[in-house]
Short mmCIF file of C-alpha atoms and ligand atoms in Angstrom, two decimals:
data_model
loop_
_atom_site.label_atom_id
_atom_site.label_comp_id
_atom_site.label_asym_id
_atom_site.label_seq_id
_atom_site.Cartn_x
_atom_site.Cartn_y
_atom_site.Cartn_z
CA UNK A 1 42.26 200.52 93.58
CA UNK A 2 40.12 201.32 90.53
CA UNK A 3 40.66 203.05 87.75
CA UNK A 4 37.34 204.20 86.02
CA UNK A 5 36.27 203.37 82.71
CA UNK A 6 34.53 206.18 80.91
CA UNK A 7 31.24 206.08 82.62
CA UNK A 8 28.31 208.02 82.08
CA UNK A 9 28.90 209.83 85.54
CA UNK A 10 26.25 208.62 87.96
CA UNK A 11 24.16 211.47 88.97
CA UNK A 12 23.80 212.28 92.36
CA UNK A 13 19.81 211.94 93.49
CA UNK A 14 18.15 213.31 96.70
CA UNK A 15 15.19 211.83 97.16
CA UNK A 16 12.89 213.49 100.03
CA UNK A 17 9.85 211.33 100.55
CA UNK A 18 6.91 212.89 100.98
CA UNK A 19 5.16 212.76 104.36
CA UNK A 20 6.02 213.13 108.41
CA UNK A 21 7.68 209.99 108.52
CA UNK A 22 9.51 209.38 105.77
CA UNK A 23 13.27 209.05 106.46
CA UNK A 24 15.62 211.26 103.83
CA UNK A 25 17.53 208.78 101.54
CA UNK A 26 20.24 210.22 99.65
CA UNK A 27 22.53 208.37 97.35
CA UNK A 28 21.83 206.73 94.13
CA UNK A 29 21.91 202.58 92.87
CA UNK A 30 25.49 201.86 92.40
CA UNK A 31 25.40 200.59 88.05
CA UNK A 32 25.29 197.04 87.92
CA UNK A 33 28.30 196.68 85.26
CA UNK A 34 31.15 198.28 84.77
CA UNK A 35 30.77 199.17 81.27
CA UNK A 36 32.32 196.74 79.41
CA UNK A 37 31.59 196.55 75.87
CA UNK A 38 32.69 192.59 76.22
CA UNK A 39 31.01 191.71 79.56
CA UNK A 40 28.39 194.39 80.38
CA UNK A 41 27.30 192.88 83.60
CA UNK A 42 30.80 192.52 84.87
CA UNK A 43 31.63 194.72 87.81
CA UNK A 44 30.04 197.33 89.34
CA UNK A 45 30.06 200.99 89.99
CA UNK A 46 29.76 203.28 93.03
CA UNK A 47 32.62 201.93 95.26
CA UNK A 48 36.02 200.69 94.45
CA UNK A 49 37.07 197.28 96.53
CA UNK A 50 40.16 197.72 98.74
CA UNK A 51 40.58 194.08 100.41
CA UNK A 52 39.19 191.02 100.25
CA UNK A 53 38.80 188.36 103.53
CA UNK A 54 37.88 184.93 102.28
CA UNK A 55 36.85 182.18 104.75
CA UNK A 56 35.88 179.50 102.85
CA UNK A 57 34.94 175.99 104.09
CA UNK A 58 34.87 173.54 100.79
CA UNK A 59 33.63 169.55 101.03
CA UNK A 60 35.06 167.51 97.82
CA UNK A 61 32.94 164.60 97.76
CA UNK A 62 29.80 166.99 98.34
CA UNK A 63 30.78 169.62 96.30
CA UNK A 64 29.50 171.95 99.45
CA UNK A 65 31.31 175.44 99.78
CA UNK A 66 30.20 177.64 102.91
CA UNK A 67 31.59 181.10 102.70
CA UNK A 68 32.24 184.31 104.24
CA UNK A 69 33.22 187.21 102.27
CA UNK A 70 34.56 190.43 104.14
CA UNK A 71 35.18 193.06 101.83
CA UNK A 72 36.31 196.44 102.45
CA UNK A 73 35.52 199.16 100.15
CA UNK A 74 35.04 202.82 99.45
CA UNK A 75 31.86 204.72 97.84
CA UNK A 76 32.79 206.37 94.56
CA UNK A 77 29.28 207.82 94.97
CA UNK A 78 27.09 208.32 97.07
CA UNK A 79 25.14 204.98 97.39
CA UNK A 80 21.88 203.91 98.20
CA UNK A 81 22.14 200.44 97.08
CA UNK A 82 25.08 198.73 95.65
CA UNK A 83 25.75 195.23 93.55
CA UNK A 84 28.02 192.53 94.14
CA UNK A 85 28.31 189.67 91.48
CA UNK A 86 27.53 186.46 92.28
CA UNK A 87 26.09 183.48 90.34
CA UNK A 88 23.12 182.55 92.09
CA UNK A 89 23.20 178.70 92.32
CA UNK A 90 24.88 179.85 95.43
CA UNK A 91 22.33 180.83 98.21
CA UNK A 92 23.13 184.26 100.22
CA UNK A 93 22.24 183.67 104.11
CA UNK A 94 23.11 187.16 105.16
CA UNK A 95 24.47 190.25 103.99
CA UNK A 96 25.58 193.13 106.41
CA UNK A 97 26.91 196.80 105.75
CA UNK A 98 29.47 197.99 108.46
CA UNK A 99 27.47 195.66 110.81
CA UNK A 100 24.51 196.51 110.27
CA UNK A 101 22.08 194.06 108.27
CA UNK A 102 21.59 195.22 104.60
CA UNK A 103 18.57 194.22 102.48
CA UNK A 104 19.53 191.86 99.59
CA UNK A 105 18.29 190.26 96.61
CA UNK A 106 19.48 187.44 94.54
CA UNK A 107 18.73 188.23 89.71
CA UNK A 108 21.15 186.09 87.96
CA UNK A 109 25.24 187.04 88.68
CA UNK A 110 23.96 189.96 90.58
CA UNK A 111 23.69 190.06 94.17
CA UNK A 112 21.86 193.51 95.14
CA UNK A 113 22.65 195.49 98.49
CA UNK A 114 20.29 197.86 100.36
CA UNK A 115 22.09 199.20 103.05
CA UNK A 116 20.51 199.98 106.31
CA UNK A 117 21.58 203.89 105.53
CA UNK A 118 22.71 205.60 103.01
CA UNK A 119 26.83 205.78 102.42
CA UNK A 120 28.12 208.84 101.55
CA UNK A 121 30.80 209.12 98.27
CA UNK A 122 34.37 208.83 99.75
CA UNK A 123 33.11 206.50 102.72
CA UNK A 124 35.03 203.58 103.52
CA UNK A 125 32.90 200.48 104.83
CA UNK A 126 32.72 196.46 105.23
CA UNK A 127 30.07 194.31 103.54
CA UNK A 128 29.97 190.90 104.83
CA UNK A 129 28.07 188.23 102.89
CA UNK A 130 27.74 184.71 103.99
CA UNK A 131 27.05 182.62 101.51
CA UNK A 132 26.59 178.51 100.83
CA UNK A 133 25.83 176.22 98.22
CA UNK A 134 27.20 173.51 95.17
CA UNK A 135 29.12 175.60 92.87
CA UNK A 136 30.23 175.24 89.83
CA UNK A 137 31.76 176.29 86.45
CA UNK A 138 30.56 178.57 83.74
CA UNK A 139 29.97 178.05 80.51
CA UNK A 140 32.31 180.82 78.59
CA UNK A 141 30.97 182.69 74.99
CA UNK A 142 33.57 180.37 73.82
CA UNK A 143 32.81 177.26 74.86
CA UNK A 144 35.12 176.71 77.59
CA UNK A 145 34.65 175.93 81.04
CA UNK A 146 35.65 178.75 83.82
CA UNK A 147 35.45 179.38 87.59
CA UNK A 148 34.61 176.45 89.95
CA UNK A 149 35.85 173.53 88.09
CA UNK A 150 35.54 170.42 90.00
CA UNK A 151 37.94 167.37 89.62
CA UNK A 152 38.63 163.98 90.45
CA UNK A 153 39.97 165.24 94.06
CA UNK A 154 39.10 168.83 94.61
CA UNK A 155 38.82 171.82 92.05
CA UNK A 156 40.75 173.38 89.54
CA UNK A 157 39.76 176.88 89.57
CA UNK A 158 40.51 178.92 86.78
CA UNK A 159 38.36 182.64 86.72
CA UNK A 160 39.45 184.08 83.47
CA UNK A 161 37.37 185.71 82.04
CA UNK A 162 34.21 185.31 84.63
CA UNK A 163 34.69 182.36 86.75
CA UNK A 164 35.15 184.50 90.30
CA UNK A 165 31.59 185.20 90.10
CA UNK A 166 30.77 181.09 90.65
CA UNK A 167 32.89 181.37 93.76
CA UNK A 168 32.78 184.31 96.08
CA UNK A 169 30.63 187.74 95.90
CA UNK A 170 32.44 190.80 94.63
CA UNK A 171 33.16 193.66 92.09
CA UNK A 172 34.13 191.11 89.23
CA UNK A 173 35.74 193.50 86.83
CA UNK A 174 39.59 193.67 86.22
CA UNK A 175 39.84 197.24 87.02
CA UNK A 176 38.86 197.38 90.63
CA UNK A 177 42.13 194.99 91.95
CA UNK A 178 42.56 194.64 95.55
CA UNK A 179 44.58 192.34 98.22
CA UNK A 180 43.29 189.41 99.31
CA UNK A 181 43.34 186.96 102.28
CA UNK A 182 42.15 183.43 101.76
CA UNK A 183 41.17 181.04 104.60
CA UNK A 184 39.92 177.64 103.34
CA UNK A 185 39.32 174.42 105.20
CA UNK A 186 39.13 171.53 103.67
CA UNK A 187 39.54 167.64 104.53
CA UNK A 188 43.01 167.13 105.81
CA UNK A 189 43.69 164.78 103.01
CA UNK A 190 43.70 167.78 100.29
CA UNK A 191 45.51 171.33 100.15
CA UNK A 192 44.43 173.90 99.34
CA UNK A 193 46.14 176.54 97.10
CA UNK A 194 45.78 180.29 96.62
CA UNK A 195 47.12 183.31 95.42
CA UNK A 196 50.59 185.14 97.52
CA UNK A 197 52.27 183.31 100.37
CA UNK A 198 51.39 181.30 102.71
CA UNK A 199 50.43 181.99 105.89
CA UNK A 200 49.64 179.33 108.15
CA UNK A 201 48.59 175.69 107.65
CA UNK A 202 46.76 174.13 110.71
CA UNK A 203 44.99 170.91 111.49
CA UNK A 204 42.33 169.92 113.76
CA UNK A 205 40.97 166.31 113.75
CA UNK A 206 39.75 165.53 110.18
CA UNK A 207 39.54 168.95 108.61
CA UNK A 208 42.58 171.20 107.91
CA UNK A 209 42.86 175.11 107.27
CA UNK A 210 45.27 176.88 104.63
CA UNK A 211 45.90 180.72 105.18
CA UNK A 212 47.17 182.87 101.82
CA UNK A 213 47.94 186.43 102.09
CA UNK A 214 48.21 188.30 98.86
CA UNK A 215 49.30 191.18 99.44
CA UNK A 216 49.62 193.32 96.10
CA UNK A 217 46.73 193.99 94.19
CA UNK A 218 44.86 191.40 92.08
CA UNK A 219 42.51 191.59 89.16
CA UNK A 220 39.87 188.97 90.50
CA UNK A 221 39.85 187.21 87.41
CA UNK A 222 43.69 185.97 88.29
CA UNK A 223 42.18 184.76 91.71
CA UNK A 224 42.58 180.95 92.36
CA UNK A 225 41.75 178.81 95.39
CA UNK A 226 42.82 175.13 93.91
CA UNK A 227 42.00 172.52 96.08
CA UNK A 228 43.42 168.55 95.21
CA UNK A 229 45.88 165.86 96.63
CA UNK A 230 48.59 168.21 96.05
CA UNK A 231 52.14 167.85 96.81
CA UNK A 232 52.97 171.34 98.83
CA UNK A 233 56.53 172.70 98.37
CA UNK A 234 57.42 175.89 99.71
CA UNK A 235 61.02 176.89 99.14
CA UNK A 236 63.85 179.94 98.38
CA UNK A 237 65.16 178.78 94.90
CA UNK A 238 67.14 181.51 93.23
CA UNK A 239 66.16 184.42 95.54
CA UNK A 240 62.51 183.76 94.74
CA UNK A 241 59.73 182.24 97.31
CA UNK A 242 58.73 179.47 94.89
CA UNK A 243 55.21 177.62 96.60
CA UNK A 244 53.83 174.78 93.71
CA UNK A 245 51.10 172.17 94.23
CA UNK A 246 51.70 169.16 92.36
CA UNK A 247 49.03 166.41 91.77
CA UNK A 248 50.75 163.26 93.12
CA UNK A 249 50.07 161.74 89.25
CA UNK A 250 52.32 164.22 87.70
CA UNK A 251 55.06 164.33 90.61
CA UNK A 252 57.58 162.07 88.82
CA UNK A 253 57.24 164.23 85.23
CA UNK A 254 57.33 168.04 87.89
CA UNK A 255 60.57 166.68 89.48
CA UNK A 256 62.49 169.86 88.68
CA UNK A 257 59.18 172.42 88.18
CA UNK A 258 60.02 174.66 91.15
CA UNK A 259 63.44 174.81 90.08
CA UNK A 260 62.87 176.29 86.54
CA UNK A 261 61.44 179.21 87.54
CA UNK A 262 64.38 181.50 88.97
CA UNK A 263 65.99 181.20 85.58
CA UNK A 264 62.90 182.28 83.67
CA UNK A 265 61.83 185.18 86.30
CA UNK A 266 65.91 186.15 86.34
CA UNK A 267 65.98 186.59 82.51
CA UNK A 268 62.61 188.71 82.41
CA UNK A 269 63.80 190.61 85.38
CA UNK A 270 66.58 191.85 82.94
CA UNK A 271 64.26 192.57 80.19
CA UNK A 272 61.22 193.44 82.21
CA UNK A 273 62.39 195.41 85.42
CA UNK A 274 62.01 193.21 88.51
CA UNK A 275 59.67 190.74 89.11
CA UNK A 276 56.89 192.43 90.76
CA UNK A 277 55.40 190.00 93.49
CA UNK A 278 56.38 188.45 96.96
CA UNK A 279 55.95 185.22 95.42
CA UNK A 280 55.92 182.36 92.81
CA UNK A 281 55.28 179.14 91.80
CA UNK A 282 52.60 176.82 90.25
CA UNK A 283 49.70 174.40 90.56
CA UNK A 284 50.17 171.32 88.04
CA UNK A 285 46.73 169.58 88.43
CA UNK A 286 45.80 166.55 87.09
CA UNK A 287 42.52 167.98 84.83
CA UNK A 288 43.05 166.78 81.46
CA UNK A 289 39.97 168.21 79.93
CA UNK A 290 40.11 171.98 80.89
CA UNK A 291 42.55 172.78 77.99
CA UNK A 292 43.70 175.85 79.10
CA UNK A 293 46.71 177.07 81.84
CA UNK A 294 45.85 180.21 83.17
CA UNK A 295 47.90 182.93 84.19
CA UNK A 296 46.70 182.99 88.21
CA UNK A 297 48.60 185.62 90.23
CA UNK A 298 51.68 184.55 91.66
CA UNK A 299 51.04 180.97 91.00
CA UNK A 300 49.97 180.11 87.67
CA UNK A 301 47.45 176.70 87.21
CA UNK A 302 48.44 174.36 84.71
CA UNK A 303 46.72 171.31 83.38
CA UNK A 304 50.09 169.63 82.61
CA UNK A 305 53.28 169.72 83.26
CA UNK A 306 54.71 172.96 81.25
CA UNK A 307 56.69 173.01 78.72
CA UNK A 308 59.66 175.98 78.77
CA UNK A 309 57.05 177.72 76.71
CA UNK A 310 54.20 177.22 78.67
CA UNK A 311 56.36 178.26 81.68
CA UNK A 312 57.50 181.68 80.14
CA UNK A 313 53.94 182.39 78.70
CA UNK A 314 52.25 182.33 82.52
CA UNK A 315 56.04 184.17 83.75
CA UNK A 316 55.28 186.72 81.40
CA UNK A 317 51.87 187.24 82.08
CA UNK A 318 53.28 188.47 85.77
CA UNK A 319 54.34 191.46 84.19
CA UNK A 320 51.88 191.96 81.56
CA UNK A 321 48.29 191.17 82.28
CA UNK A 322 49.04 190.29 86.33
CA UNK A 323 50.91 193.69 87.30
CA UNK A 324 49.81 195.66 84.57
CA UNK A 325 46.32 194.62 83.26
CA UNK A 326 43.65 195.68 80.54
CA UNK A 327 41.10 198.26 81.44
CA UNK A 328 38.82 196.35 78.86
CA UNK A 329 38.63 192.72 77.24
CA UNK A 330 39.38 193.95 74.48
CA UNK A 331 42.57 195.54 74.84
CA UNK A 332 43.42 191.69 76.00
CA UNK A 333 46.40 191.14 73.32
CA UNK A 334 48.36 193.59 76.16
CA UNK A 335 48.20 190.20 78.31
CA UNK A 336 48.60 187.62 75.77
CA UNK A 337 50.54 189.01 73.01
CA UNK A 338 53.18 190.33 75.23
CA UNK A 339 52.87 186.81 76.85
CA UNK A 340 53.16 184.75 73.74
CA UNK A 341 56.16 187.37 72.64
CA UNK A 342 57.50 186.06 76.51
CA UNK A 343 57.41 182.80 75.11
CA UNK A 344 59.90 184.22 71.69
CA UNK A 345 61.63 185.67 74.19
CA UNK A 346 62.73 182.49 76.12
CA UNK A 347 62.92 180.26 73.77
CA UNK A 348 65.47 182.38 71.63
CA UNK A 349 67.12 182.58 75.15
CA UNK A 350 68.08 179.21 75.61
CA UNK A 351 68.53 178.22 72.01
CA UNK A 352 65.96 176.32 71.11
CA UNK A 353 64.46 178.77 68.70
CA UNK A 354 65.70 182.08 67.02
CA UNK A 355 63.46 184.87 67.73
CA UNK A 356 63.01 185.39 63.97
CA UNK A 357 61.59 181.94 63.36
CA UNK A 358 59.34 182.14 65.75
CA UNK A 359 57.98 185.62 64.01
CA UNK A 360 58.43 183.92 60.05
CA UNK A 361 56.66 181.13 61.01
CA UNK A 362 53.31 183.83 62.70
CA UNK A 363 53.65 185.76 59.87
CA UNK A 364 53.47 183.02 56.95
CA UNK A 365 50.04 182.78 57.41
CA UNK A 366 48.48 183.57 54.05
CA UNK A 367 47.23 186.92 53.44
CA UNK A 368 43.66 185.71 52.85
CA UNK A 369 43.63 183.27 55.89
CA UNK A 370 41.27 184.54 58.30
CA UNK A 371 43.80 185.07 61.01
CA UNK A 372 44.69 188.38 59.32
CA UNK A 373 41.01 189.75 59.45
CA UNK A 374 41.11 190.27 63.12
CA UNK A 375 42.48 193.73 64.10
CA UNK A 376 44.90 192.97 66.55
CA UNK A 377 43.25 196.01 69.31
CA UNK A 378 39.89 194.58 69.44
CA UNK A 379 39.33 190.94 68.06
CA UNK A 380 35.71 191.38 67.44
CA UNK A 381 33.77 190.21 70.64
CA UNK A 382 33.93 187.78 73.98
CA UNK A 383 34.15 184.54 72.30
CA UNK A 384 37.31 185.45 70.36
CA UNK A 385 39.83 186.61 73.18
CA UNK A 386 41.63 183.85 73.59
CA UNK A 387 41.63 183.19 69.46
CA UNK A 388 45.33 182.90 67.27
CA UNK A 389 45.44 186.91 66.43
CA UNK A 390 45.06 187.58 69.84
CA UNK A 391 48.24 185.85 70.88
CA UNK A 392 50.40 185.61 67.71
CA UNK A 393 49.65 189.06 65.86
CA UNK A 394 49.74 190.80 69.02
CA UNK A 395 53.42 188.92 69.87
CA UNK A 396 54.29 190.05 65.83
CA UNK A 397 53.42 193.95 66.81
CA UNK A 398 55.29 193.79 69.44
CA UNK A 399 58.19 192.43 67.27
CA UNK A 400 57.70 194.75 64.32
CA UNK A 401 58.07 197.37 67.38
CA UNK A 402 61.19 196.01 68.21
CA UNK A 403 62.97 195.72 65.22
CA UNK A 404 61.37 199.46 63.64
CA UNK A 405 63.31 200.99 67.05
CA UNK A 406 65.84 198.84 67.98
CA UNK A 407 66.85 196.73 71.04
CA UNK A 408 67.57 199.70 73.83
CA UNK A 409 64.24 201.62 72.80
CA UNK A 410 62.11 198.74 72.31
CA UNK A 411 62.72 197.07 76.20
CA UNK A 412 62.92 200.79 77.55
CA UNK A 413 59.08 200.98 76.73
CA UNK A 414 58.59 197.41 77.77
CA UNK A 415 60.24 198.51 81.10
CA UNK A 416 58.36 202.27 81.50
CA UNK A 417 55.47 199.79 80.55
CA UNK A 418 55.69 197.69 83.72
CA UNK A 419 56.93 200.33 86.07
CA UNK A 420 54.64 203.53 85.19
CA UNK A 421 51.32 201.15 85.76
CA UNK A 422 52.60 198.80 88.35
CA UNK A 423 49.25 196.95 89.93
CA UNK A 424 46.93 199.32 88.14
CA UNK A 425 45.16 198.97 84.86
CA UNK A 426 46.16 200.68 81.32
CA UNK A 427 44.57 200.40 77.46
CA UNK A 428 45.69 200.26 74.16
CA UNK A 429 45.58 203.91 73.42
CA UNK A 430 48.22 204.25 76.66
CA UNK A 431 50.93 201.93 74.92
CA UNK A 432 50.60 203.24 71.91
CA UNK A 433 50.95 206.52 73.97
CA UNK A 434 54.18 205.52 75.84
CA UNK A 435 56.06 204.02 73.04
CA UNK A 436 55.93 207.14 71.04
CA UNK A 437 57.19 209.37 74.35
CA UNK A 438 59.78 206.82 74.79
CA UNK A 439 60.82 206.45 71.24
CA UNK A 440 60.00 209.95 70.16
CA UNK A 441 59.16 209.00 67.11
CA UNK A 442 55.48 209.05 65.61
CA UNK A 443 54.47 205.20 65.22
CA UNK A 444 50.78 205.95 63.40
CA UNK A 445 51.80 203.60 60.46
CA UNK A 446 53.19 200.88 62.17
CA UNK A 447 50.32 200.65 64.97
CA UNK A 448 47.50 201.36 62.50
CA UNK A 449 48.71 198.58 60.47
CA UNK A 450 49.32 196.18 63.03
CA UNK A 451 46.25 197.08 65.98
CA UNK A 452 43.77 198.42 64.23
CA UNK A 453 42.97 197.33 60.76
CA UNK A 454 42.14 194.32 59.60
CA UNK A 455 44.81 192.53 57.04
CA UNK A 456 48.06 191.33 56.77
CA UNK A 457 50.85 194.14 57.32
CA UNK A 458 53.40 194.49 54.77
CA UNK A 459 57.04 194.46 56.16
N1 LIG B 501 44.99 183.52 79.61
C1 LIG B 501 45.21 182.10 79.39
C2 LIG B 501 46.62 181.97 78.88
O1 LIG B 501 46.87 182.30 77.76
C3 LIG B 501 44.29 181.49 78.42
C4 LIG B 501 42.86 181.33 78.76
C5 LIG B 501 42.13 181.76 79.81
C6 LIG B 501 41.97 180.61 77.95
N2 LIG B 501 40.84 181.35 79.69
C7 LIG B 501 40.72 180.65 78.57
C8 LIG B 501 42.13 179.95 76.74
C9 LIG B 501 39.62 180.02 78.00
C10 LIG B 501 41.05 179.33 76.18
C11 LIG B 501 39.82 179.37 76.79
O2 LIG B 501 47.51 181.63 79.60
ZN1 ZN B 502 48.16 183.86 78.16
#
C-alpha cells in the first residue's frame, strides 16, 4: 500500500559469479531509506508492506519486550537483500524469509535481510523477525521524547515522527501503510491498548493477552501499543465503537470522555465526509512530562484529559494526516494545519469562539516576528515540524482558502480531499492541485503567498 516517492529507480543487477559452483543471484539491495529529505534513513525501498502480525510479550517492572513480527509484503524489485528498521538496543534472535532462515545484520535503526534466495519484483512473501530486549524512547531533532516511552505503570507510546523503529522491525516510512494485528501480553494487572478494535482479551494465571485488529491501513508512525493501569471501556455511543483507556488518576476528571466524541466525529462527518475508521476512542495516560498528544489511529494518546480543542485537533487528524497522510515531512502542515483549523472549526461550533477570532488572533503576529519567516509548505527541516507556522499558518491558508471561495467550494475540496486519497498518501503540490479543479479558479497568488514564501501575507 505504497505510494513511491520519486526515487532514483533501482536498477535491476544480474550478477553471474564466476566459477562451476557459484549459484546465480539476481536482484539488487533494497535502498535503505525512503528518500526523505527530513528523515533519510526512514523506510525502505524494494517491497511495499501489506500486513503487519505483532505478538508482543512486554514486562513493566523489567522493561523486557519479547517480540515476533510477521510481516507480509511484496517486492517492488527484484531483491537480493532487503532492510527493515529497527533501533538496535533491541537484539534480533532470528530472522526468516517465507520460512526459510535469512542472513541478518544489526548498523544502527537498520536491520539488514539476506534472503536464502533471491525474490523476484512483484513477489509476495513473509519475513518473520523475533526480536527481544529493554526498549526505549528516542531522542527527536527537537528535543522531544518519541517511541517506547516508559511510565510509572507501563508505556506511553507515541511514534511520531520515528518512535516505531524503538518498538517493532518494519518499513518505518509513512507512505508504505498497512493493517495491523497486535497481540500483547502483559501482567494481568495492566491493559494493554492498540490501534482498531478489539479482538479478544484473555487471561491465564498471572499474565493476560489483548488482541487489536486494525483493519484499514496505517502510517506506522500513528501505531500505538499503550500499556498502564487503564480503565477499559468499550461501548456504541452515537453510532460510533468508542474503546478509551483511562489511567485510574484521571478517571474522576474523563467521566464523560467517551461520550464527547460522537458529537465531534458527527459534526466533521458533515464537513468532512464520513468518518473513515471502524473505530474510536482515546488513551488518557497519566505521563505528565511527554508534552505532546498524538494523533494515534483510531485512538488518539493524550497526556491529559482534553480539552474540546484538544479533542477536535486528534478528531481531525482522522481525516487529515490518519486517512489521508503526507508523502513527505515536510508537506506535514496537511496533518496539522488542517488539524489546528479542526480545532476553529469546533470551537466556532459550539460557541465558544468565532471562527474569525481564532484567525485575527494567528494572524496578529507582527510582520517581523519570526513566525512569518517559515514558508508554510516546508518549515525548514526535522526539528521544526511540530513548530507555531506549522499549525497556525497552515490553519490561516486554509482559512484564507475558505473565505477567497466561499463556504460550498471550500468544504467540497476538503471533502474530494478525504475521499479521492482515502488510506493512501498525497503532497502539497496535489492540494494545491485539487482545489483549483474543484474551484476552477487559478489560486497561484493565494498559495504562493501563503505555502511557499516566507512573510506575512497581505489580506
Ligand atoms: N502530531 C501531534 C499533534 O499535533 C504533535 C506531535 C507529535 C508533537 N510529536 C511531537 C509535538 C513531538 C511536539 C513534539 O497532535
Ligand atoms: Zn496535530
Amino acid at each position: 500500500m505504497k505510494r513511491l516517492l520519486a526515487l532514483a529507480a533501482a536498477a535491476f543487477i544480474s550478477v553471474p559469479l564466476a566459477g562451476p559452483a557459484a549459484v546465480a543471484v539476481t536482484g539488487a539491495p533494497g535502498a535503505p531509506g525512503a528518500g526523505d529529505p527530513y528523515f533519510p534513513g526512514q523506510g525502505n525501498g524494494g517491497y511495499d508492506t501489506g500486513h503487519y502480525d505483532l505478538a508482543l510479550d512486554y514486562s513493566p517492572s523489567s522493561n523486557h519486550l519479547t517480540g515476533v513480527a510477521t510481516i507480509s509484503a511484496t517486492a517492488t524489485q527484484a531483491l537480493s537483500r532487503l532492510n527493515l528498521d529497527l533501533v538496535d538496543t533491541l537484539t534480533v534472535r532470528s530472522v526468516t524469509v517465507n520460512g526459510a532462515a535469512a542472513r541478518f545484520a544489526q548498523s544502527g535503526a537498520e536491520l539488514v535481510v539476506t534472503p536464502a534466495a533471491a525474490l523476484d519484483s512483484g513477489a509476495a512473501f513473509t519475513v518473520v523477525v523475533r526480536y527481544d530486549g529493554r526498549p526505549t524512547h528516542v531522542l527527536d531533532p527537537d528535543g522531544s521524547r518519541d517511541g517506547w516511552i516508559r511510565t510509572s505503570d507501563g508505556v506511553y507510546n507515541a511514534n511520531e515522527p520515528q518512535g516505531a523503529m524503538t518498538w517493532y522491525p518494519g518499513n518505518h516510512h509513512m507512505t508504505d501503510k498497512a493493517t495491523y494485528r497486535f497481540a500483547v501480553t502483559v501482567p494481568s494487572t495492566r491493559v494493554a491498548v492498540a490501534n482498531g478494535d478489539l479482538v479478544s482479551r484473555t487471561s491465564g494465571g498471572d499474565r493476560a493477552t489483548f488482541v487489536w485488529d486494525a483493519k484499514e491501513p496505517m502510517a506506522s508512525y500513528l501505531t500505538t501499543v499503550s500499556i498502564g493501569k487503564f480503565q477499559l471501556g468499550d461501548a456504541m455511543l452515537g453510532g460510533f465503537r468508542v474503546i478509551t483507556a483511562v489511567d485510574p488518576k484521571l478517571a474522576g476528571k474523563a467521566a464523560d470522555f467517551a461520550a464527547r466524541h460522537a458529537p465531534v466525529l458527527d459534526y466533521f462527518g458533515s464537513l468532512f465526509g464520513p468518518y473513515p475508521f471502524s473505530s474510536t476512542g482515546g488513551i488518557v495516560d497519566h505521563e505528565p512530562n511527554v508534552g505532546y498528544a498524538l494523533e494515534t489511529q483510531t485512538r488518539p494518546i493524550y497526556p491529559v484529559v482534553p480539552s474540546e480543542r484538544l479533542l477536535a485537533h486528534e478528531l481531525a487528524h482522522q481525516w487529515f494526516g490518519n486517512s489521508v497522510t503526507p508523502t513527505r515531512w515536510q508537506d506535514i502542515w496537511l496533518n496539522e494545519g488542517f488539524a489546528t483549523y479542526g480545532e476553529w472549526l469546533w470551537q466556532d461550533e459550539l460557541g465558544t469562539r468565532p471562527i474569525q477570532d481564532s484567525f485575527a488572533t494567528a494572524y496578529a503576529v507582527p510582520a517581523d516576528d519570526d513566525f512569518w519567516q517559515t514558508p508554510t509548505a516546508d518549515p525548514g527541516g526535522p526539528a521544526a515540524l511540530f513548530h507555531d507556522p506549522v499549525y497556525d499558518r497552515g490553519a490561516m491558508t486554509l482559512h484564507v482558502l475558505r473565505r477567497s471561495l466561499g463556504d460550498a467550494t471550500f468544504f467540497a475540496i476538503l471533502r474530494a480531499w478525504a475521499s479521492e486519497h482515502k488510506y493512501g498518501n498525497a503532497d502539497t503540490a496535489a492540494f494545491v492541485a485539487l482545489s483549483e479543479r474543484v474551484s476552477g479558479r487559478q489560486l497561484d497568488a493565494l498559495f504562493d503567498a501563503w505555502l511557499f514564501q516566507p512573510g506575512k501575507p497581505s489580506l
